[in-house]
XYZ file of C-alpha atoms in Angstrom:
587
model
C 24.819 61.991 93.287
C 22.540 64.559 94.885
C 21.256 67.626 93.043
C 19.745 70.628 94.841
C 17.747 73.367 93.117
C 17.713 76.429 95.391
C 15.248 79.307 95.158
C 15.340 82.452 97.280
C 11.907 84.062 96.973
C 10.884 87.620 97.810
C 8.214 86.470 100.305
C 7.113 83.268 101.983
C 3.773 83.285 100.138
C 5.637 83.123 96.810
C 6.846 79.878 95.288
C 9.326 79.406 92.454
C 7.742 77.541 89.534
C 11.075 77.371 87.675
C 12.770 74.981 90.101
C 9.698 72.730 90.263
C 9.508 72.608 86.479
C 13.228 71.839 86.152
C 12.967 69.010 88.648
C 9.834 67.520 87.060
C 11.365 67.521 83.577
C 14.711 66.095 84.740
C 13.027 63.339 86.793
C 11.098 62.365 83.674
C 14.252 62.197 81.522
C 16.621 60.959 84.252
C 14.355 58.804 86.462
C 17.155 57.667 88.779
C 18.314 61.170 89.679
C 18.101 62.386 93.290
C 16.873 65.972 92.968
C 15.784 68.105 95.919
C 14.292 71.585 96.091
C 15.239 74.152 98.710
C 12.994 77.221 98.912
C 13.956 80.163 101.111
C 13.198 83.894 101.250
C 15.310 87.043 101.172
C 14.169 87.597 104.770
C 16.090 84.546 105.962
C 19.509 85.043 107.473
C 21.916 83.941 104.745
C 23.785 81.889 107.350
C 20.614 79.878 107.988
C 20.309 79.084 104.275
C 23.999 78.179 104.117
C 23.565 75.824 107.049
C 20.527 74.169 105.474
C 22.329 73.590 102.176
C 25.371 72.228 104.020
C 23.229 69.743 105.992
C 21.684 68.458 102.751
C 25.217 67.665 101.429
C 24.459 68.177 97.708
C 27.013 67.431 95.010
C 25.421 69.981 92.668
C 23.573 73.198 93.579
C 21.653 75.236 91.009
C 20.518 78.696 92.093
C 17.554 80.458 90.446
C 18.627 84.110 89.923
C 16.406 87.201 89.655
C 16.861 90.906 90.360
C 15.314 90.553 93.830
C 17.654 87.771 95.010
C 20.922 87.964 93.045
C 22.891 89.751 95.777
C 21.792 87.083 98.278
C 22.648 84.270 95.865
C 26.153 85.604 95.228
C 26.736 86.021 98.966
C 25.855 82.354 99.434
C 27.923 81.230 96.452
C 31.050 82.840 97.886
C 30.626 81.011 101.196
C 29.208 77.734 99.928
C 32.441 76.752 98.199
C 34.292 77.200 101.506
C 32.119 74.688 103.356
C 31.376 72.331 100.431
C 34.523 72.633 98.272
C 33.634 69.653 96.058
C 30.108 70.872 95.294
C 29.476 72.046 91.729
C 27.726 75.439 91.722
C 25.533 76.484 88.775
C 23.369 79.551 88.221
C 20.314 80.092 86.028
C 17.552 82.616 85.474
C 17.131 86.036 83.839
C 19.632 87.837 86.068
C 22.565 85.737 84.782
C 21.430 84.538 81.338
C 22.371 87.684 79.411
C 25.890 88.305 80.755
C 26.953 84.780 81.670
C 30.626 85.266 80.783
C 30.855 88.388 82.959
C 29.227 86.544 85.874
C 31.680 83.660 85.605
C 34.648 86.030 85.352
C 33.559 87.743 88.593
C 32.560 84.572 90.457
C 35.398 81.992 90.298
C 33.477 79.496 92.466
C 30.649 79.158 89.931
C 31.135 76.288 87.480
C 28.586 77.424 84.948
C 25.450 79.291 83.939
C 22.317 77.772 82.384
C 21.112 80.371 79.890
C 17.452 80.917 79.032
C 14.814 78.254 79.600
C 16.334 75.619 81.806
C 14.306 72.394 81.712
C 16.179 70.629 78.916
C 19.555 72.139 79.841
C 19.312 71.075 83.472
C 18.170 67.587 82.452
C 21.195 67.277 80.157
C 23.481 68.449 82.959
C 21.990 65.889 85.354
C 22.595 63.169 82.770
C 26.200 64.271 82.201
C 27.012 64.340 85.917
C 25.346 60.962 86.524
C 27.190 59.321 83.631
C 30.685 60.276 84.774
C 32.667 57.752 86.776
C 34.192 58.640 90.168
C 37.288 60.750 89.683
C 36.418 61.645 86.087
C 35.612 65.137 84.870
C 32.122 65.856 83.609
C 31.751 66.290 79.866
C 30.060 69.623 79.148
C 31.130 70.343 75.573
C 27.987 68.933 73.950
C 25.429 70.436 76.314
C 23.566 73.295 74.687
C 22.450 76.423 76.511
C 25.367 76.689 78.961
C 28.308 78.975 79.586
C 30.865 77.219 81.779
C 34.399 77.002 83.088
C 36.312 74.106 81.570
C 38.859 72.004 83.434
C 41.629 74.429 82.535
C 39.610 77.328 83.942
C 38.770 78.833 80.547
C 35.253 80.223 80.096
C 33.396 78.648 77.179
C 29.936 79.297 75.740
C 27.986 76.553 73.977
C 25.269 77.087 71.382
C 21.743 78.065 72.538
C 19.341 75.383 73.715
C 16.328 74.493 71.578
C 12.947 75.714 72.792
C 10.621 73.051 74.102
C 7.058 72.589 73.039
C 4.842 73.548 75.987
C 3.355 70.047 75.927
C 6.813 68.543 76.592
C 6.918 70.201 80.011
C 5.352 67.996 82.700
C 2.795 69.255 85.210
C 4.857 69.694 88.362
C 2.171 69.771 91.075
C 1.895 66.185 92.322
C -0.075 67.276 95.374
C -0.566 70.567 97.191
C 1.458 69.721 100.308
C 3.575 72.750 101.156
C 1.475 75.097 99.014
C -1.451 75.528 101.414
C -0.666 79.164 102.281
C 1.266 80.159 99.182
C 0.549 81.527 95.720
C 0.338 78.745 93.151
C 1.775 79.651 89.736
C 0.830 78.089 86.419
C 1.771 78.763 82.794
C -0.241 77.894 79.714
C 2.042 79.771 77.308
C 5.564 81.155 77.005
C 6.831 84.156 75.101
C 5.122 87.404 74.185
C 3.915 88.808 70.843
C 4.969 92.340 71.816
C 8.416 93.968 71.877
C 8.324 96.331 74.867
C 11.827 97.699 75.328
C 11.894 97.358 79.141
C 10.830 93.691 79.226
C 12.825 90.482 78.754
C 9.800 88.641 77.364
C 10.204 90.698 74.188
C 13.428 88.800 73.393
C 11.461 85.664 72.523
C 9.089 86.875 69.789
C 7.355 83.501 69.383
C 4.542 82.435 71.671
C 4.131 78.743 72.469
C 0.861 77.432 73.892
C 0.048 74.394 75.964
C -2.700 72.224 74.452
C -6.130 73.097 75.813
C -6.810 69.441 76.640
C -3.734 69.398 78.881
C -4.596 72.757 80.456
C -8.118 71.559 81.257
C -6.850 68.430 83.009
C -4.433 70.510 85.056
C -7.084 73.067 85.941
C -9.194 70.160 87.204
C -6.373 69.341 89.619
C -6.461 72.850 91.129
C -10.256 72.901 91.215
C -10.519 69.485 92.885
C -7.972 70.582 95.521
C -9.920 73.844 96.031
C -6.705 75.843 95.606
C -7.488 79.413 96.787
C -5.613 81.180 93.968
C -3.889 80.107 90.766
C -1.766 82.807 89.166
C -1.164 82.378 85.439
C 2.332 83.641 84.593
C 1.629 83.943 80.848
C 3.031 87.309 79.780
C 0.012 88.298 77.655
C -2.606 85.700 78.439
C -5.172 86.907 75.884
C -2.901 87.165 72.844
C -4.638 84.162 71.206
C -8.417 84.435 71.312
C -9.229 80.701 71.026
C -6.838 79.849 73.858
C -8.255 82.577 76.103
C -11.898 81.685 75.474
C -11.214 77.975 75.911
C -9.698 78.463 79.375
C -12.181 81.095 80.552
C -15.178 79.045 79.449
C -13.762 75.982 81.151
C -13.244 77.664 84.519
C -16.687 79.291 84.214
C -18.352 75.913 83.608
C -16.326 74.120 86.311
C -16.231 76.857 88.955
C -15.917 75.319 92.432
C -16.992 78.528 94.174
C -13.565 78.936 95.829
C -10.635 79.081 93.410
C -9.603 82.452 91.987
C -7.569 82.695 88.771
C -5.231 85.613 88.061
C -4.389 86.658 84.484
C -2.130 89.318 82.957
C -3.946 90.663 79.906
C -3.872 93.414 77.319
C -7.311 94.942 77.868
C -7.411 96.549 74.424
C -7.370 93.057 72.878
C -10.497 91.895 74.717
C -13.316 91.360 72.232
C -17.083 91.243 72.705
C -17.234 87.476 73.214
C -14.469 87.513 75.844
C -16.159 90.371 77.689
C -19.470 88.479 77.686
C -17.769 85.444 79.233
C -16.277 87.670 81.951
C -19.709 89.186 82.635
C -21.113 85.707 83.425
C -18.458 84.845 86.003
C -18.910 84.526 89.739
C -17.579 87.590 91.605
C -13.968 86.783 92.417
C -13.587 83.886 89.971
C -10.925 85.785 88.013
C -8.837 88.901 88.475
C -7.043 90.848 85.754
C -3.684 92.593 85.764
C -3.469 95.181 82.982
C -0.201 96.895 82.097
C -0.993 100.397 80.850
C 2.514 101.761 81.682
C 1.795 105.213 80.189
C -0.936 107.108 78.357
C 1.594 109.317 76.538
C 1.466 108.228 72.864
C 5.111 109.262 72.271
C 6.206 107.092 75.185
C 4.179 104.112 74.011
C 5.681 104.396 70.527
C 9.239 104.774 71.838
C 9.073 101.685 74.077
C 7.792 99.723 71.063
C 4.526 98.870 72.754
C 1.266 98.420 70.863
C -1.792 99.696 72.698
C -5.113 101.240 71.749
C -5.823 103.412 74.785
C -9.459 104.112 73.875
C -10.207 100.410 73.475
C -8.379 99.667 76.729
C -10.441 102.247 78.627
C -13.719 100.955 77.174
C -12.812 97.369 78.134
C -11.827 98.388 81.670
C -15.088 100.335 82.018
C -17.110 97.347 80.785
C -15.462 94.943 83.199
C -15.856 97.477 86.014
C -19.593 97.664 85.285
C -19.939 93.912 85.913
C -18.877 94.342 89.569
C -17.419 90.837 89.556
C -13.763 91.143 88.562
C -10.844 92.744 90.408
C -8.761 94.876 87.989
C -5.154 95.847 88.730
C -3.718 98.532 86.414
C 0.024 99.260 86.182
C 2.035 102.392 85.395
C 5.820 102.741 85.046
C 7.643 105.972 85.935
C 10.924 106.711 84.169
C 10.030 105.700 80.612
C 11.340 107.742 77.648
C 9.466 110.960 76.788
C 7.603 110.707 80.103
C 8.505 113.763 82.198
C 7.009 114.657 85.570
C 3.896 116.430 84.252
C 3.372 113.760 81.605
C 3.531 111.002 84.203
C 1.043 112.812 86.446
C -1.318 113.000 83.475
C -0.867 109.254 82.866
C -1.605 108.665 86.543
C -4.760 110.804 86.412
C -5.939 109.062 83.243
C -5.573 105.618 84.794
C -6.908 106.636 88.220
C -10.113 107.863 86.586
C -10.593 104.367 85.155
C -11.273 103.355 88.793
C -9.076 100.245 89.018
C -9.295 98.166 92.174
C -5.542 98.648 92.473
C -3.241 101.112 90.729
C 0.375 99.999 90.782
C 2.745 102.948 90.461
C 6.030 101.244 89.569
C 9.462 102.545 88.593
C 11.484 101.497 85.567
C 13.981 98.706 86.175
C 16.763 98.501 83.610
C 17.064 94.756 83.059
C 20.148 93.104 81.613
C 19.501 91.979 78.066
C 16.589 94.359 77.484
C 16.534 96.906 74.655
C 16.127 99.611 77.303
C 19.599 98.815 78.659
C 21.048 99.563 75.199
C 19.390 103.007 75.127
C 20.721 104.364 78.424
C 23.033 106.827 76.667
C 20.358 108.159 74.325
C 17.923 108.632 77.196
C 20.548 109.903 79.684
C 19.128 107.120 81.809
C 20.718 106.809 85.241
C 19.794 103.818 87.378
C 20.988 102.126 90.536
C 24.086 100.008 90.108
C 22.713 97.247 92.353
C 19.573 95.146 91.844
C 16.791 95.898 91.071
C 18.534 98.528 88.861
C 15.786 101.063 89.411
C 15.691 104.391 87.562
C 17.272 107.437 89.246
C 16.779 109.981 86.465
C 16.310 110.368 82.717
C 16.571 113.129 80.128
C 12.931 113.944 80.964
C 12.684 113.167 84.712
C 14.999 114.440 87.469
C 15.973 112.509 90.590
C 14.151 115.112 92.684
C 10.976 114.346 90.735
C 11.539 110.594 91.145
C 11.693 111.130 94.924
C 8.433 113.087 94.773
C 6.766 110.261 92.835
C 8.102 107.715 95.353
C 6.351 109.588 98.152
C 3.190 109.756 96.063
C 3.439 105.988 95.428
C 3.379 105.327 99.179
C 0.262 107.449 99.587
C -1.437 105.540 96.753
C -0.580 102.238 98.458
C -1.882 103.373 101.854
C -4.956 105.384 100.910
C -6.078 103.769 97.655
C -4.728 100.275 97.098
C -5.438 99.207 100.670
C -9.162 99.591 99.927
C -9.614 100.963 103.464
C -10.488 104.570 102.581
C -12.760 104.141 99.572
C -15.545 106.542 100.542
C -13.264 109.155 102.053
C -10.997 109.288 99.002
C -14.042 109.674 96.741
C -15.096 112.623 98.882
C -11.582 114.078 98.983
C -11.185 113.891 95.193
C -13.810 116.638 94.877
C -11.556 119.029 96.807
C -8.669 118.812 94.342
C -8.233 119.641 90.698
C -6.744 116.236 89.848
C -6.205 112.893 91.632
C -2.416 113.287 91.435
C -2.673 116.678 93.129
C -4.549 115.014 95.996
C -1.918 112.299 96.544
C 0.949 114.791 96.229
C -0.713 116.967 98.901
C -0.920 113.930 101.192
C 2.728 113.116 100.496
C 3.733 116.706 101.298
C 1.817 116.514 104.600
C 3.616 113.279 105.526
C 6.983 114.799 104.594
C 6.380 118.049 106.486
C 5.309 116.197 109.629
C 8.037 113.555 109.564
C 5.574 110.696 109.052
C 7.461 108.706 106.423
C 9.663 105.817 107.521
C 7.343 104.489 110.230
C 5.090 101.445 110.355
C 1.815 103.139 111.274
C -1.118 101.124 112.588
C -4.393 101.129 110.721
C -6.024 103.453 113.287
C -3.009 105.765 113.065
C -3.478 106.065 109.292
C -7.069 107.216 109.882
C -5.973 109.720 112.499
C -3.220 111.091 110.245
C -5.710 111.544 107.405
C -8.113 113.296 109.762
C -5.356 115.677 110.944
C -4.557 116.420 107.297
C -8.230 117.256 106.723
C -8.487 119.301 109.946
C -5.495 121.359 108.862
C -6.992 121.876 105.405
C -10.431 122.901 106.730
C -9.504 124.309 110.135
C -8.923 127.909 109.094
C -12.442 129.151 109.790
C -13.407 129.337 106.133
C -17.116 129.246 105.289
C -18.616 125.771 105.519
C -15.381 124.224 106.848
C -17.040 122.722 109.955
C -19.682 121.036 107.808
C -17.084 119.627 105.427
C -14.955 118.306 108.298
C -18.025 116.703 109.882
C -18.790 114.924 106.594
C -15.202 113.654 106.435
C -15.424 112.390 110.046
C -18.527 110.382 109.151
C -16.874 109.093 105.996
C -13.720 107.971 107.820
C -15.744 106.100 110.434
C -17.842 104.510 107.694
C -14.675 103.307 105.922
C -13.145 102.090 109.168
C -16.045 99.820 110.136
C -16.722 98.694 106.589
C -13.744 96.339 106.737
C -13.951 95.033 110.324
C -15.600 95.569 113.694
C -12.656 97.318 115.303
C -12.497 97.548 119.073
C -10.153 100.532 119.235
C -11.729 103.768 117.969
C -9.799 106.758 116.556
C -9.594 109.881 118.711
C -11.783 111.932 116.338
C -14.684 109.431 116.415
C -18.064 110.686 117.580
C -18.925 109.701 121.167
C -21.500 106.888 120.995
C -22.589 107.043 124.659
C -25.758 109.135 124.004
C -26.933 106.506 121.495
C -26.589 103.392 123.656
C -30.316 103.057 124.349
C -31.541 103.175 120.726
C -28.697 100.856 119.727
C -29.663 98.342 122.423
C -33.276 98.565 121.290
C -32.269 97.942 117.697
C -30.412 94.701 118.476
C -33.191 93.533 120.807
C -35.695 94.064 117.979
C -33.456 92.212 115.501
C -33.012 89.278 117.899
C -36.802 88.931 118.207
C -37.730 89.482 114.571
C -34.868 90.092 112.101
C -35.466 92.830 109.553
C -31.950 93.930 108.653
C -29.725 91.098 109.875
C -29.917 87.576 108.455
C -27.755 84.623 109.416
C -27.695 85.407 113.140
C -30.252 82.787 114.230
C -29.622 81.374 117.679
C -27.790 84.437 118.996
C -29.214 86.843 121.569
C -29.178 90.625 121.168
C -25.934 91.074 123.136
C -24.113 88.514 120.985
C -25.467 90.017 117.757
C -24.324 93.486 118.849
C -20.764 92.145 119.073
C -20.953 90.353 115.724
C -22.415 93.340 113.830
C -21.888 97.042 114.423
C -24.278 100.010 114.564
C -22.704 103.459 114.344
C -24.410 106.792 114.986
C -23.100 109.423 112.588
C -22.981 113.186 113.013
C -25.518 113.680 110.224
C -28.184 112.046 112.425
C -28.312 108.715 110.636
C -27.114 105.301 111.730
C -25.085 102.812 109.722
C -25.448 99.092 110.264
C -22.384 96.998 109.343
C -23.302 93.369 108.722
C -20.094 91.291 108.852
C -21.822 87.989 108.117
C -22.801 89.258 104.695
C -19.826 90.655 102.797
C -19.183 91.812 99.255
C -17.592 88.779 97.547
C -15.140 90.966 95.618
C -13.984 93.567 98.154
C -14.683 91.623 101.351
C -16.410 94.702 102.805
C -19.347 94.263 105.149
C -22.862 94.869 103.895
C -23.654 98.403 105.060
C -27.147 99.885 105.452
C -27.974 103.480 106.406
C -30.927 103.696 108.818
C -32.986 106.499 110.301
C -34.021 106.040 113.908
C -37.634 105.085 114.588
C -39.181 104.163 117.920
C -39.897 100.647 116.649
C -36.759 100.611 114.403
C -38.823 100.236 111.282
C -36.023 102.078 109.548
C -35.553 102.636 105.901
C -32.630 102.377 103.563
C -31.314 105.803 102.652
């Protein structure tokens, strides 16, 4: 009998750790089982996935269900039974675990749902199907953790499955074939100590940890394979100090200079010893995702979240001062007691913490969450199809949600991209608050019909320049000077990332500066002062590998692409003043 575990991921770079873990556990308990994995993406044509599953000829298909793929899964389920009528179809995952009976009532072709954690349940199902003789019905009555359709078509729900110890779950990466260009996920704990009303992790109040000795051996596997990034999926990685310090010290001591580790943490729980360990790390060794969600104390209390905002800010500031760790801070729009003005204040508070990325997300009302029970009290309206995103609340109108959506896009383009760092710092000074700045950009995009298009990188620079020209083009005192400074800043940001060949229309003409530029690279080729690592190249070759830009303020900027910031990836940039012998100085 052939079993297929099917995962439909949001992107190709993602993998689905659940199906790999289910297979590894079942193979350990049922060594003779034939279990395959099929990974696809929501960007595939569903017919292509259907064809692939049909060609594999499975007897049992288990689909992993989440808010981002459930509509695709159900589309496949309804067709799969037509082409493989004898195949048993099962579902699992958070999108079906909390209303399994309803799912089965709506989907007559689905035999059953695996509720909650699936390793032991799937293994038991594999055993039951393998034990039955040809022509016999499978015995499901004793299998815990399932809701299923019996032979008479009646829907039955068995008792919950026991929770496994984390050490019972086998390591499911046998080698890294197939994962070369994808995110690798790893979990060292399950559960969450907090009870946030919007999150499913709050349902399981206990937290189970994998033994440090096991974790260390498995980290060695990733380090020896020089895996580019390992993303820990632990919901609050630093909820147990000894566990956190043990892992962080281990990766610090065994750093291979390549692998990056991603952790989701509560920054207000970081203590002095943990911060000192972070300070000693190689730039880029770890990155931190920190869920702030809101800075409104009434909101934090209502969603049953525990957070000391002052401690969080101090920890973020400390880590920021180390210049070695990427920090990603999250906000959620649509939470209770968080109206439009309150959310803008939360945004401004978090923006001023200077995260490397600021994720402006929108509340998703997940099945089984406490938030879904409070929709009436909050007058919470949300989309009826996945991902069940907020439309309005008692405190936030749909019109305001739309405004925040436009602002979110501006944050993604002009902040999170990391391509406009200097210019945005300069622009911040022209507005009362950061949110006011991004809302002004969103209004400009809306007014000029710029939303809904896939703009090139150069186009984004030109749009921002037109926004600035409109703002400072009215002949007001000092406007020309301000616009000139913004032109220089935009060009600086543009070349900081890469040596682009196509220049924006507003860029300063470099023709008058060709001679001093040629002289500079000739001098560097003979006796390097500013450029190292270019040995063996002549001046013409070096001038193509690095970039020298003449700015309107009379200075030059040298962009050295062979020497980049290990955290941001930006080129080393040096401001120079022209000298006949190019004995320039750093400004």
